[in-house]
Coordinates of C-alpha atoms and ligand atoms in Angstrom, one line a residue:
M123 CA -8.3 -27.7 -94.8
N124 CA -5.6 -30.2 -95.6
M125 CA -4.5 -31.9 -92.4
R126 CA -1.1 -33.2 -93.2
T127 CA 0.2 -34.5 -90.0
K128 CA -0.8 -37.5 -88.0
E129 CA -3.6 -36.8 -85.5
F130 CA -2.2 -36.2 -82.0
T131 CA -4.2 -35.0 -79.1
L132 CA -2.9 -34.5 -75.6
P133 CA -5.3 -36.4 -73.4
E134 CA -7.5 -33.8 -71.6
A135 CA -6.3 -35.1 -68.2
E136 CA -2.7 -34.6 -69.2
A137 CA -3.4 -31.1 -70.4
Q138 CA -5.1 -30.3 -67.2
A139 CA -2.3 -31.8 -65.1
R140 CA 0.2 -29.7 -67.0
A141 CA -1.8 -26.5 -66.4
A142 CA -2.1 -27.4 -62.7
A143 CA 1.6 -28.1 -62.4
Q144 CA 2.3 -24.7 -63.9
A145 CA -0.1 -22.8 -61.7
G146 CA 1.5 -20.7 -59.1
T147 CA 5.0 -21.5 -60.3
E148 CA 5.6 -18.5 -62.4
W149 CA 5.6 -20.7 -65.5
W150 CA 7.7 -18.3 -67.6
R151 CA 10.7 -18.9 -65.4
S152 CA 11.5 -22.2 -66.9
A153 CA 9.2 -22.3 -70.0
V154 CA 10.2 -23.4 -73.5
I155 CA 8.7 -20.9 -75.8
Y156 CA 8.3 -21.6 -79.5
Q157 CA 8.3 -18.7 -81.9
I158 CA 5.7 -18.9 -84.7
Y159 CA 6.3 -16.5 -87.6
P160 CA 2.7 -16.7 -88.8
R161 CA 3.3 -15.9 -92.5
S162 CA 5.7 -18.8 -92.8
F163 CA 4.4 -21.5 -90.5
A164 CA 1.4 -23.2 -92.2
D165 CA -0.9 -21.9 -94.9
S166 CA -4.5 -23.2 -94.8
D167 CA -6.0 -21.4 -97.8
G168 CA -3.3 -21.7 -100.5
D169 CA -2.5 -18.0 -100.9
G170 CA 1.1 -18.7 -100.1
I171 CA 1.0 -16.9 -96.8
G172 CA 0.7 -18.7 -93.5
D173 CA -2.4 -18.0 -91.4
L174 CA -4.1 -18.6 -88.1
P175 CA -6.2 -21.6 -89.2
G176 CA -2.9 -23.1 -90.4
I177 CA -1.4 -22.6 -87.0
T178 CA -4.4 -24.2 -85.3
S179 CA -4.1 -27.2 -87.6
R180 CA -0.5 -27.7 -86.4
L181 CA -1.0 -27.2 -82.7
P182 CA -1.0 -31.0 -82.1
Y183 CA 2.5 -31.1 -83.6
L184 CA 3.7 -28.4 -81.2
A185 CA 2.1 -30.1 -78.2
R186 CA 3.8 -33.3 -79.1
L187 CA 7.1 -31.4 -79.5
G188 CA 6.7 -30.7 -75.8
I189 CA 6.9 -26.9 -75.6
D190 CA 5.1 -24.8 -72.9
A191 CA 4.1 -21.7 -74.9
I192 CA 3.9 -20.3 -78.4
W193 CA 4.8 -16.7 -79.3
L194 CA 3.2 -15.3 -82.4
S195 CA 4.9 -12.6 -84.4
P196 CA 2.3 -9.9 -85.5
F197 CA -0.9 -11.0 -87.3
Y198 CA -2.6 -7.6 -86.9
R199 CA -4.1 -5.5 -89.7
S200 CA -1.1 -4.1 -91.5
P201 CA 0.0 -3.1 -95.0
Q202 CA 2.9 -5.5 -94.4
A203 CA 5.7 -3.0 -95.1
D204 CA 7.8 -4.7 -92.5
A205 CA 6.0 -8.1 -92.4
G206 CA 3.4 -7.0 -90.0
Y207 CA 5.7 -5.0 -87.6
D208 CA 3.9 -2.0 -89.1
V209 CA 0.5 -2.2 -87.4
A210 CA -2.5 -0.3 -88.8
D211 CA -5.0 -1.6 -86.3
Y212 CA -3.9 -3.2 -83.0
R213 CA -7.3 -4.8 -82.3
A214 CA -7.9 -6.4 -85.7
V215 CA -6.5 -9.5 -87.4
D216 CA -5.2 -8.9 -90.9
P217 CA -7.4 -10.7 -93.4
L218 CA -4.2 -12.4 -94.7
F219 CA -4.1 -14.3 -91.4
G220 CA -7.8 -14.8 -90.8
T221 CA -10.2 -13.3 -88.4
L222 CA -10.5 -12.5 -84.7
G223 CA -12.6 -15.6 -84.5
D224 CA -9.8 -17.6 -85.9
F225 CA -7.5 -16.2 -83.3
E226 CA -9.9 -17.0 -80.5
H227 CA -10.2 -20.6 -81.8
M228 CA -6.5 -21.0 -82.0
R229 CA -6.0 -19.6 -78.5
H230 CA -8.6 -21.9 -77.1
Q231 CA -7.1 -25.0 -78.8
A232 CA -3.6 -24.1 -77.6
H233 CA -4.8 -23.8 -74.1
A234 CA -6.7 -27.1 -74.4
L235 CA -3.4 -28.7 -75.4
G236 CA -1.6 -27.2 -72.4
M237 CA 0.2 -24.4 -74.2
K238 CA 0.3 -20.7 -73.3
V239 CA -0.1 -18.1 -76.0
I240 CA 2.1 -15.0 -76.2
V241 CA 1.4 -12.2 -78.8
D242 CA 3.6 -9.5 -80.1
L243 CA 3.1 -5.9 -79.1
V244 CA 4.6 -3.2 -81.4
P245 CA 4.5 0.0 -79.4
N246 CA 7.5 2.0 -80.7
H247 CA 5.8 2.9 -84.0
T248 CA 2.5 2.4 -85.9
S249 CA 2.0 1.9 -89.6
D250 CA 1.7 5.1 -91.6
E251 CA -1.7 3.7 -92.5
H252 CA -2.8 3.7 -88.9
A253 CA -5.8 6.1 -88.4
W254 CA -3.8 8.3 -86.1
F255 CA -1.0 8.9 -88.6
Q256 CA -3.5 9.4 -91.4
A257 CA -5.2 12.1 -89.2
A258 CA -1.8 13.6 -88.4
L259 CA -1.0 14.0 -92.1
Q260 CA -4.3 15.7 -92.7
S261 CA -3.7 18.1 -89.8
P262 CA -1.4 21.2 -89.7
P263 CA 1.9 21.5 -87.9
G264 CA 1.3 22.0 -84.2
S265 CA -2.1 20.2 -84.3
A266 CA -3.2 17.8 -81.6
E267 CA -3.2 15.0 -84.2
R268 CA 0.5 15.5 -84.9
A269 CA 1.4 15.5 -81.2
R270 CA 1.1 11.7 -81.0
Y271 CA 4.1 11.3 -83.3
L272 CA 7.5 13.0 -83.7
F273 CA 6.9 15.7 -86.2
R274 CA 9.5 18.4 -86.5
D275 CA 10.4 21.3 -88.8
G276 CA 13.4 20.6 -91.0
S277 CA 16.9 22.0 -90.5
G278 CA 18.9 24.2 -93.0
P279 CA 18.0 27.6 -94.2
H280 CA 14.9 26.3 -96.1
G281 CA 14.0 23.5 -93.7
D282 CA 14.6 21.0 -96.4
L283 CA 17.1 19.0 -94.4
P284 CA 16.2 16.4 -91.8
P285 CA 15.7 17.8 -88.2
N286 CA 18.7 15.8 -86.9
N287 CA 21.3 13.3 -88.2
W288 CA 19.7 10.1 -87.0
K289 CA 19.9 7.1 -89.2
S290 CA 17.2 4.4 -89.6
V291 CA 18.0 0.9 -88.3
F292 CA 17.1 -0.3 -91.8
G293 CA 19.5 2.2 -93.5
G294 CA 19.1 5.8 -94.8
E295 CA 17.7 8.7 -92.9
A296 CA 15.4 8.2 -89.8
W297 CA 13.3 11.1 -91.1
S298 CA 10.9 11.5 -94.0
R299 CA 9.1 14.5 -95.1
A300 CA 5.3 14.5 -94.6
P301 CA 4.0 14.5 -98.2
G302 CA 3.4 18.0 -99.5
D303 CA 4.3 19.5 -96.2
S304 CA 6.9 21.6 -94.4
Q305 CA 7.5 19.1 -91.6
W306 CA 9.3 15.8 -91.2
Y307 CA 8.5 12.8 -89.0
L308 CA 10.8 10.4 -87.2
H309 CA 11.0 6.7 -88.1
L310 CA 13.7 4.6 -86.5
F311 CA 12.7 1.9 -89.0
D312 CA 11.0 2.2 -92.4
R313 CA 9.3 5.4 -93.6
K314 CA 6.1 3.4 -93.2
Q315 CA 6.7 3.0 -89.5
P316 CA 6.4 6.4 -87.8
D317 CA 7.6 6.5 -84.2
L318 CA 5.0 7.4 -81.6
K319 CA 5.6 10.1 -79.0
W320 CA 5.4 8.2 -75.8
D321 CA 5.3 11.2 -73.5
H322 CA 1.8 11.8 -74.8
P323 CA -1.0 10.6 -72.4
E324 CA -3.2 9.4 -75.3
V325 CA -0.5 7.1 -76.6
R326 CA -0.1 5.6 -73.1
A327 CA -3.9 5.2 -72.6
E328 CA -4.3 3.6 -76.0
F329 CA -1.7 1.0 -75.4
E330 CA -3.1 0.1 -72.0
D331 CA -6.4 -0.4 -73.7
V332 CA -4.7 -2.6 -76.4
L333 CA -3.1 -4.7 -73.7
R334 CA -6.6 -5.1 -72.1
F335 CA -8.1 -6.1 -75.4
W336 CA -5.8 -9.1 -75.8
L337 CA -5.7 -10.0 -72.1
D338 CA -9.5 -10.1 -72.2
R339 CA -9.1 -12.6 -75.1
G340 CA -7.0 -14.9 -72.9
V341 CA -3.5 -14.2 -74.0
D342 CA -0.8 -15.2 -71.5
G343 CA 1.8 -12.6 -72.4
F344 CA 3.3 -10.1 -74.7
R345 CA 6.6 -9.9 -76.6
V346 CA 7.4 -6.2 -76.5
D347 CA 9.0 -5.1 -79.8
V348 CA 11.8 -2.6 -79.6
A349 CA 11.3 -2.2 -75.9
H350 CA 14.4 0.0 -75.5
G351 CA 13.2 2.6 -78.1
L352 CA 10.0 4.1 -76.9
I353 CA 11.4 7.2 -75.2
K354 CA 13.9 9.5 -77.0
A355 CA 16.3 11.9 -75.3
P356 CA 14.8 15.4 -74.9
G357 CA 15.6 17.7 -77.8
L358 CA 16.4 14.7 -80.0
P359 CA 20.1 15.6 -80.1
D360 CA 22.4 14.7 -83.0
W361 CA 24.3 11.5 -82.7
S362 CA 27.0 10.3 -84.9
G363 CA 26.5 6.5 -84.3
Q364 CA 24.3 4.2 -86.3
A365 CA 21.0 3.3 -84.7
A366 CA 21.3 -0.5 -84.8
M367 CA 19.5 -3.6 -83.8
V368 CA 21.5 -6.8 -84.3
E369 CA 24.6 -4.7 -84.7
G370 CA 23.8 -3.3 -81.3
T371 CA 27.0 -4.8 -80.0
S372 CA 30.2 -3.0 -80.1
D373 CA 31.5 -2.3 -83.6
D374 CA 35.2 -2.2 -84.6
S375 CA 35.5 1.4 -83.5
G376 CA 34.5 0.2 -80.0
S377 CA 31.4 2.4 -79.9
S378 CA 28.2 0.7 -79.0
G379 CA 25.5 0.8 -81.6
N380 CA 22.8 1.1 -78.9
A381 CA 24.1 3.9 -76.8
G382 CA 22.4 6.6 -78.8
P383 CA 19.8 9.1 -77.7
M384 CA 17.0 6.9 -79.1
W385 CA 17.8 3.8 -77.1
D386 CA 17.5 2.7 -73.5
Q387 CA 16.3 6.0 -72.0
E388 CA 15.3 6.0 -68.3
G389 CA 11.7 6.9 -69.1
V390 CA 10.9 3.5 -70.7
H391 CA 10.9 1.8 -67.3
E392 CA 8.0 3.7 -65.9
I393 CA 5.9 2.5 -68.9
Y394 CA 6.7 -1.1 -68.2
R395 CA 5.9 -0.7 -64.5
G396 CA 2.5 0.6 -65.5
W397 CA 1.9 -2.4 -67.8
R398 CA 3.1 -4.8 -65.1
R399 CA 0.5 -3.4 -62.7
L400 CA -2.1 -3.8 -65.4
L401 CA -1.1 -7.4 -66.1
D402 CA -1.1 -8.3 -62.4
T403 CA -4.8 -7.3 -62.2
Y404 CA -5.5 -10.4 -64.4
P405 CA -5.4 -13.9 -63.1
G406 CA -3.0 -16.5 -64.4
E407 CA 0.5 -15.1 -64.4
R408 CA 0.5 -13.0 -67.5
M409 CA 3.9 -12.0 -68.6
M410 CA 6.0 -9.8 -70.9
V411 CA 9.3 -10.4 -72.6
A412 CA 11.4 -7.5 -73.8
E413 CA 13.0 -7.3 -77.2
A414 CA 15.8 -4.9 -76.3
W415 CA 19.1 -5.0 -78.2
I416 CA 21.2 -3.4 -75.6
A417 CA 24.4 -4.2 -73.8
P418 CA 25.8 -4.8 -71.4
Q419 CA 23.6 -7.3 -69.6
A420 CA 23.6 -5.1 -66.5
R421 CA 21.5 -2.6 -68.6
L422 CA 19.3 -5.2 -70.1
V423 CA 18.2 -6.7 -66.8
R424 CA 16.9 -3.3 -65.7
Y425 CA 13.9 -4.3 -67.9
I426 CA 13.2 -7.3 -65.8
R427 CA 13.4 -5.9 -62.3
G428 CA 10.7 -7.2 -60.0
D429 CA 8.1 -4.7 -61.0
E430 CA 8.8 -4.6 -64.8
M431 CA 8.8 -7.3 -67.4
Q432 CA 9.4 -11.0 -66.5
Q433 CA 11.9 -11.8 -69.3
A434 CA 14.2 -10.2 -71.8
F435 CA 15.7 -12.0 -74.9
N436 CA 19.3 -12.9 -74.3
F437 CA 20.8 -11.7 -77.6
D438 CA 24.4 -12.0 -76.2
Y439 CA 23.8 -15.7 -76.3
L440 CA 22.4 -15.6 -79.8
L441 CA 25.4 -13.6 -81.0
A442 CA 28.0 -15.8 -79.3
H443 CA 30.4 -17.7 -81.6
W444 CA 30.9 -21.4 -81.5
D445 CA 33.6 -21.1 -79.0
A446 CA 33.7 -22.7 -75.5
A447 CA 35.3 -19.8 -73.7
E448 CA 33.0 -17.2 -75.2
I449 CA 29.9 -19.3 -74.6
R450 CA 30.8 -20.0 -71.0
A451 CA 31.5 -16.3 -70.4
V452 CA 28.1 -15.4 -71.8
V453 CA 26.3 -18.0 -69.8
D454 CA 28.0 -16.8 -66.6
S455 CA 27.3 -13.1 -67.2
S456 CA 23.7 -13.8 -68.2
L457 CA 23.0 -15.9 -65.1
A458 CA 24.7 -13.4 -62.8
A459 CA 22.9 -10.4 -64.3
S460 CA 19.5 -12.0 -64.2
A461 CA 20.1 -13.3 -60.7
S462 CA 20.9 -9.7 -59.6
V463 CA 17.3 -8.8 -60.2
G464 CA 15.7 -12.2 -59.3
A465 CA 14.6 -12.8 -62.9
P466 CA 15.1 -15.9 -65.0
T467 CA 17.6 -15.9 -67.9
T468 CA 16.4 -16.7 -71.4
W469 CA 18.4 -18.6 -74.0
V470 CA 17.8 -17.9 -77.7
M471 CA 19.8 -19.0 -80.7
S472 CA 17.6 -17.9 -83.6
N473 CA 14.6 -15.7 -84.5
H474 CA 13.0 -14.0 -87.5
D475 CA 15.6 -11.2 -87.5
S476 CA 18.8 -13.2 -87.6
V477 CA 20.5 -15.9 -89.8
R478 CA 19.5 -19.3 -88.5
H479 CA 22.1 -20.6 -86.2
T480 CA 22.4 -23.9 -88.1
S481 CA 23.8 -21.9 -91.0
R482 CA 25.9 -19.5 -88.9
Y483 CA 27.6 -22.4 -87.1
G484 CA 28.6 -23.8 -90.5
L485 CA 30.7 -20.8 -91.4
R486 CA 34.5 -20.6 -91.3
E487 CA 34.1 -18.3 -88.3
P488 CA 31.2 -20.3 -86.7
G489 CA 28.5 -18.1 -85.3
S490 CA 29.3 -15.0 -87.2
R491 CA 27.2 -13.1 -89.8
P492 CA 23.8 -12.8 -88.0
K493 CA 22.7 -10.2 -90.5
G494 CA 22.3 -12.2 -93.7
I495 CA 24.1 -14.5 -96.1
D496 CA 23.5 -14.4 -99.8
A497 CA 24.9 -16.4 -102.8
A498 CA 27.8 -13.9 -103.3
G499 CA 29.1 -14.6 -99.8
E500 CA 30.7 -17.6 -98.1
Q501 CA 28.3 -20.6 -98.1
P502 CA 27.9 -22.5 -94.9
D503 CA 29.0 -26.1 -94.5
E504 CA 25.5 -27.5 -94.2
A505 CA 26.4 -30.8 -92.5
L506 CA 28.8 -29.2 -90.1
G507 CA 26.4 -26.4 -89.2
L508 CA 23.7 -29.0 -88.5
R509 CA 25.9 -31.1 -86.4
R510 CA 26.9 -28.1 -84.3
A511 CA 23.3 -26.9 -84.0
R512 CA 22.3 -30.4 -82.7
A513 CA 25.0 -30.2 -80.1
A514 CA 24.0 -26.6 -79.3
A515 CA 20.4 -27.9 -78.6
L516 CA 21.9 -30.0 -75.8
L517 CA 23.7 -27.0 -74.4
T518 CA 20.8 -24.6 -74.6
L519 CA 18.1 -26.9 -73.3
A520 CA 20.2 -28.0 -70.3
L521 CA 20.6 -24.5 -69.1
P522 CA 18.4 -23.2 -66.2
G523 CA 15.9 -20.6 -67.2
S524 CA 13.5 -20.2 -70.2
A525 CA 14.5 -21.3 -73.7
Y526 CA 13.2 -20.0 -77.0
I527 CA 12.9 -22.1 -80.1
Y528 CA 12.4 -20.5 -83.5
Q529 CA 10.1 -22.4 -85.8
G530 CA 12.0 -24.9 -87.9
E531 CA 14.9 -25.0 -85.5
E532 CA 13.5 -28.3 -84.2
L533 CA 14.0 -29.6 -87.8
G534 CA 17.6 -28.4 -88.0
L535 CA 16.4 -26.1 -90.8
P536 CA 19.1 -24.0 -92.5
E537 CA 18.9 -20.5 -93.7
H538 CA 18.0 -19.9 -97.4
T539 CA 21.4 -18.5 -98.3
T540 CA 21.0 -18.3 -102.1
L541 CA 17.7 -16.4 -102.3
E542 CA 17.6 -14.3 -105.4
A543 CA 17.4 -10.5 -104.9
R544 CA 14.2 -10.3 -106.9
Y545 CA 12.4 -12.2 -104.2
R546 CA 13.6 -10.2 -101.3
Q547 CA 11.0 -8.3 -99.2
D548 CA 12.9 -7.0 -96.2
P549 CA 12.9 -3.2 -96.1
A550 CA 16.4 -3.3 -94.8
F551 CA 17.6 -4.8 -98.1
F552 CA 16.0 -1.9 -100.1
R553 CA 16.9 0.9 -97.8
T554 CA 20.6 -0.1 -97.9
Q555 CA 20.5 -0.7 -101.7
G556 CA 21.3 -4.3 -101.0
A557 CA 24.4 -3.6 -98.8
E558 CA 22.5 -5.4 -96.1
I559 CA 21.2 -8.7 -97.3
G560 CA 18.3 -8.7 -94.8
R561 CA 16.2 -11.2 -93.0
D562 CA 14.3 -13.0 -95.7
G563 CA 16.5 -16.0 -95.6
C564 CA 15.4 -17.1 -92.1
R565 CA 11.7 -16.4 -92.9
V566 CA 11.2 -19.0 -95.6
P567 CA 8.0 -21.1 -95.2
L568 CA 8.4 -24.3 -93.3
P569 CA 8.6 -27.7 -95.1
W570 CA 6.1 -30.2 -93.7
Q571 CA 6.1 -32.8 -96.5
A572 CA 9.0 -33.6 -98.8
E573 CA 7.0 -34.6 -101.8
A574 CA 4.1 -32.1 -101.7
P575 CA 4.0 -28.8 -103.6
S576 CA 5.4 -26.0 -101.4
F577 CA 6.7 -28.9 -99.2
G578 CA 3.2 -29.1 -97.6
F579 CA 3.4 -25.5 -96.3
G580 CA 0.0 -24.9 -98.0
P581 CA -2.4 -26.9 -100.1
G582 CA -0.9 -25.6 -103.4
E583 CA 2.3 -24.5 -104.9
K584 CA 2.4 -21.0 -103.5
S585 CA 4.9 -19.8 -100.9
W586 CA 5.5 -16.1 -100.4
L587 CA 9.3 -16.8 -100.5
P588 CA 10.6 -19.6 -102.6
Q589 CA 11.8 -22.6 -100.6
P590 CA 15.3 -24.0 -101.5
D591 CA 15.5 -27.6 -102.7
N592 CA 17.4 -28.8 -99.6
F593 CA 14.3 -28.1 -97.5
A594 CA 12.9 -31.5 -98.7
R595 CA 15.4 -33.2 -96.4
Y596 CA 14.2 -31.3 -93.4
A597 CA 10.5 -31.8 -93.9
V598 CA 8.5 -32.9 -90.9
D599 CA 7.4 -36.1 -92.6
Q600 CA 11.0 -37.1 -93.2
Q601 CA 11.8 -36.8 -89.5
D602 CA 8.6 -37.7 -87.7
D603 CA 9.2 -41.0 -85.7
V604 CA 12.6 -41.4 -87.5
S605 CA 15.1 -42.3 -84.9
G606 CA 18.1 -40.0 -84.9
S607 CA 16.3 -37.2 -86.7
T608 CA 16.6 -33.6 -85.4
L609 CA 12.9 -33.5 -84.7
E610 CA 13.1 -36.7 -82.5
L611 CA 16.2 -35.3 -80.8
Y612 CA 14.3 -32.1 -79.8
R613 CA 11.3 -34.2 -78.7
E614 CA 13.5 -36.3 -76.5
L615 CA 15.5 -33.3 -75.1
L616 CA 12.3 -31.5 -74.2
R617 CA 10.9 -34.6 -72.5
L618 CA 14.1 -35.0 -70.5
R619 CA 14.3 -31.3 -69.7
R620 CA 10.9 -31.6 -68.2
D621 CA 11.7 -34.8 -66.3
Y622 CA 14.9 -33.4 -64.8
A623 CA 13.3 -30.0 -64.2
L624 CA 16.3 -28.4 -65.9
G625 CA 14.6 -25.1 -66.5
S626 CA 14.3 -24.5 -62.7
G627 CA 17.6 -26.0 -61.8
Q628 CA 21.1 -24.7 -61.0
L629 CA 24.2 -24.7 -63.1
Q630 CA 27.5 -26.0 -61.8
W631 CA 30.5 -25.9 -64.1
H632 CA 33.2 -28.6 -64.1
A633 CA 36.9 -28.2 -64.8
V634 CA 37.7 -29.4 -68.3
H635 CA 40.9 -30.7 -69.9
S636 CA 40.1 -29.4 -73.4
P637 CA 39.7 -25.7 -74.2
D638 CA 36.9 -26.8 -76.6
A639 CA 34.8 -28.6 -74.0
L640 CA 32.0 -27.4 -71.7
I641 CA 30.9 -29.6 -68.8
F642 CA 28.3 -28.7 -66.3
D643 CA 25.7 -30.3 -64.0
N644 CA 22.2 -29.2 -63.6
G645 CA 20.6 -31.3 -60.8
R646 CA 21.0 -35.0 -61.6
L647 CA 22.0 -34.3 -65.2
R648 CA 25.5 -33.7 -66.6
A649 CA 25.8 -31.9 -69.9
V650 CA 29.0 -32.3 -71.9
I651 CA 29.5 -30.2 -75.1
N652 CA 32.5 -30.7 -77.3
L653 CA 32.9 -27.7 -79.5
G654 CA 36.2 -28.8 -81.1
M655 CA 36.9 -31.1 -84.0
Q656 CA 38.8 -33.7 -82.0
P657 CA 37.1 -36.3 -79.7
I658 CA 37.3 -35.8 -75.9
A659 CA 36.9 -38.3 -73.1
L660 CA 33.4 -38.6 -71.7
P661 CA 33.2 -38.0 -68.0
Q662 CA 31.4 -40.3 -65.5
G663 CA 27.7 -40.8 -65.8
A664 CA 25.2 -43.0 -67.6
L665 CA 24.4 -41.8 -71.1
L666 CA 20.9 -40.4 -71.5
I667 CA 21.2 -38.9 -75.0
S668 CA 23.8 -37.6 -77.4
S669 CA 23.5 -35.3 -80.4
E670 CA 25.3 -37.9 -82.6
P671 CA 25.8 -41.6 -82.3
L672 CA 28.9 -42.3 -80.1
E673 CA 31.4 -44.3 -82.1
A674 CA 33.9 -45.3 -79.5
P675 CA 33.0 -46.1 -75.9
G676 CA 33.9 -43.4 -73.4
E677 CA 34.6 -40.9 -76.2
L678 CA 32.6 -37.9 -77.3
P679 CA 33.3 -37.0 -81.0
G680 CA 34.0 -33.5 -82.2
N681 CA 31.0 -31.0 -82.4
T682 CA 28.9 -33.4 -80.4
A683 CA 27.2 -33.1 -77.0
A684 CA 25.8 -35.6 -74.5
W685 CA 23.6 -35.7 -71.5
L686 CA 24.6 -38.1 -68.7
K687 CA 22.6 -39.2 -65.7
L688 CA 24.3 -38.7 -62.3
E689 CA 23.6 -41.3 -59.7
Ligands
GLC1365 C1 11.9 -5.8 -84.1 C2 11.3 -6.9 -84.9 C3 11.7 -6.8 -86.3 C4 11.1 -5.5 -86.8 C5 11.5 -4.3 -85.9 C6 10.7 -3.1 -86.2 O1 13.2 -5.8 -84.1 O2 11.7 -8.2 -84.4 O3 11.3 -7.8 -87.1 O4 11.5 -5.2 -88.1 O5 11.4 -4.6 -84.6 O6 9.4 -3.3 -85.7

């Protein structure tokens, strides 16, 4: 194993002190949680796909960054039709990523470094290669084996049309015909991801057991995939909208992409109440975070009522444009909605399903196009996007609540916006015949060393998606201990966030003279964000840190943010 970063170990006493400080505080309320996309983080064996030993080797890097927890996207046994969000065995590690022993070692090391470990749970659908679905295919219509999925007879005089008009999130029909069979099965995503029937007691029992399996192995929480999709409206009524994820906000017609009979049904809440009871039987404040692309916030926070999950991703914040009024409105509505149920707010700008915000912020309409950028489209202004992303870090990390960082964000890493079609792997690209560019551009393996093959992602040249040349500039070794680098900026911000207890603080806005400025206090810290192109006057307070060097005293340049210390 090629250890490519400097050795760094958190002294045991410090790790213990951190753990003790977290105990009894409901750590997730203010935690900074770092998303690891395992196939793209670090590759230990040179097959071009990241793995668990690779993650373990880089844990010291994450501890030094100063995060509280890691969340790992799926590493379970899977044919990888949707990069692991198609699980064939929920209790096994896919050989691509290592072994269960590798997981246990990684989990143990993370805890020793004072970091919690959250794993992904994919309950809406299994892989078509899951033993249950295989048994269902081999069993006749009406059999017990089929009752765990949503098999239906087709419509039309010969039953050769889909049972209803639902469309897949990834494009095309949401139904496929069981091979050589009269029936169809539902898949809100790819045809290799059949939806489970959550009214079935065996499905419920199975997932409770899966939760126990990972809780017994010491995980601190679960990120619940497609949390708003498990229960479908009775009778599966037709719906003319498009089942949508990122596009789950209002479209031009004003209809909401997430208001359909497959989303946000009342019955999901009972499931999460049951899981919460189960988690609460374990010591150590185990938590759940909902991935639910629903609006408005008032609906979303129903998933984080006191007896359900602890957190939900705040996608309104991710989707907000680089616009002071819009951001302020989203911050306010998020804080108000989560306060109404006594839950913390989360702040998230990027993840493995959306274009990296560094690139979105470099577009003519900054913050737009979360669903993919390719060479045929407008190319972001890389320097401007990075400048705004650095300012956005001072905004996000000053807000009270829990913040998510998507791997590479701390490097200012841009999207791969010119990836050639022949390399694409996202099923959404294929199911829409390329109309949807897909999510590969944000999933490109991380650069660790500018001069190494695969930029140090693995020991050799291989990288499951090609890395663009500009990744060299962002490599960890180009930024490590380099004053002014984005990595050092994040390290310093996370240290100050902890020192000033910003995650558990309170936000208080200040009146501003510029429509492009945001100014708020959180405890003894004042955050000033200039989203415009022109400089603004810096308010009172001793400068702690700024996202760019300040050129003129008392002035904050355009697309720059600063933290000030209040006396
Ligand atoms: C979630 C995941 C996404 C996946 C989908 C289907 O949205 O984040 O990556 O494709 O669910 O499981």
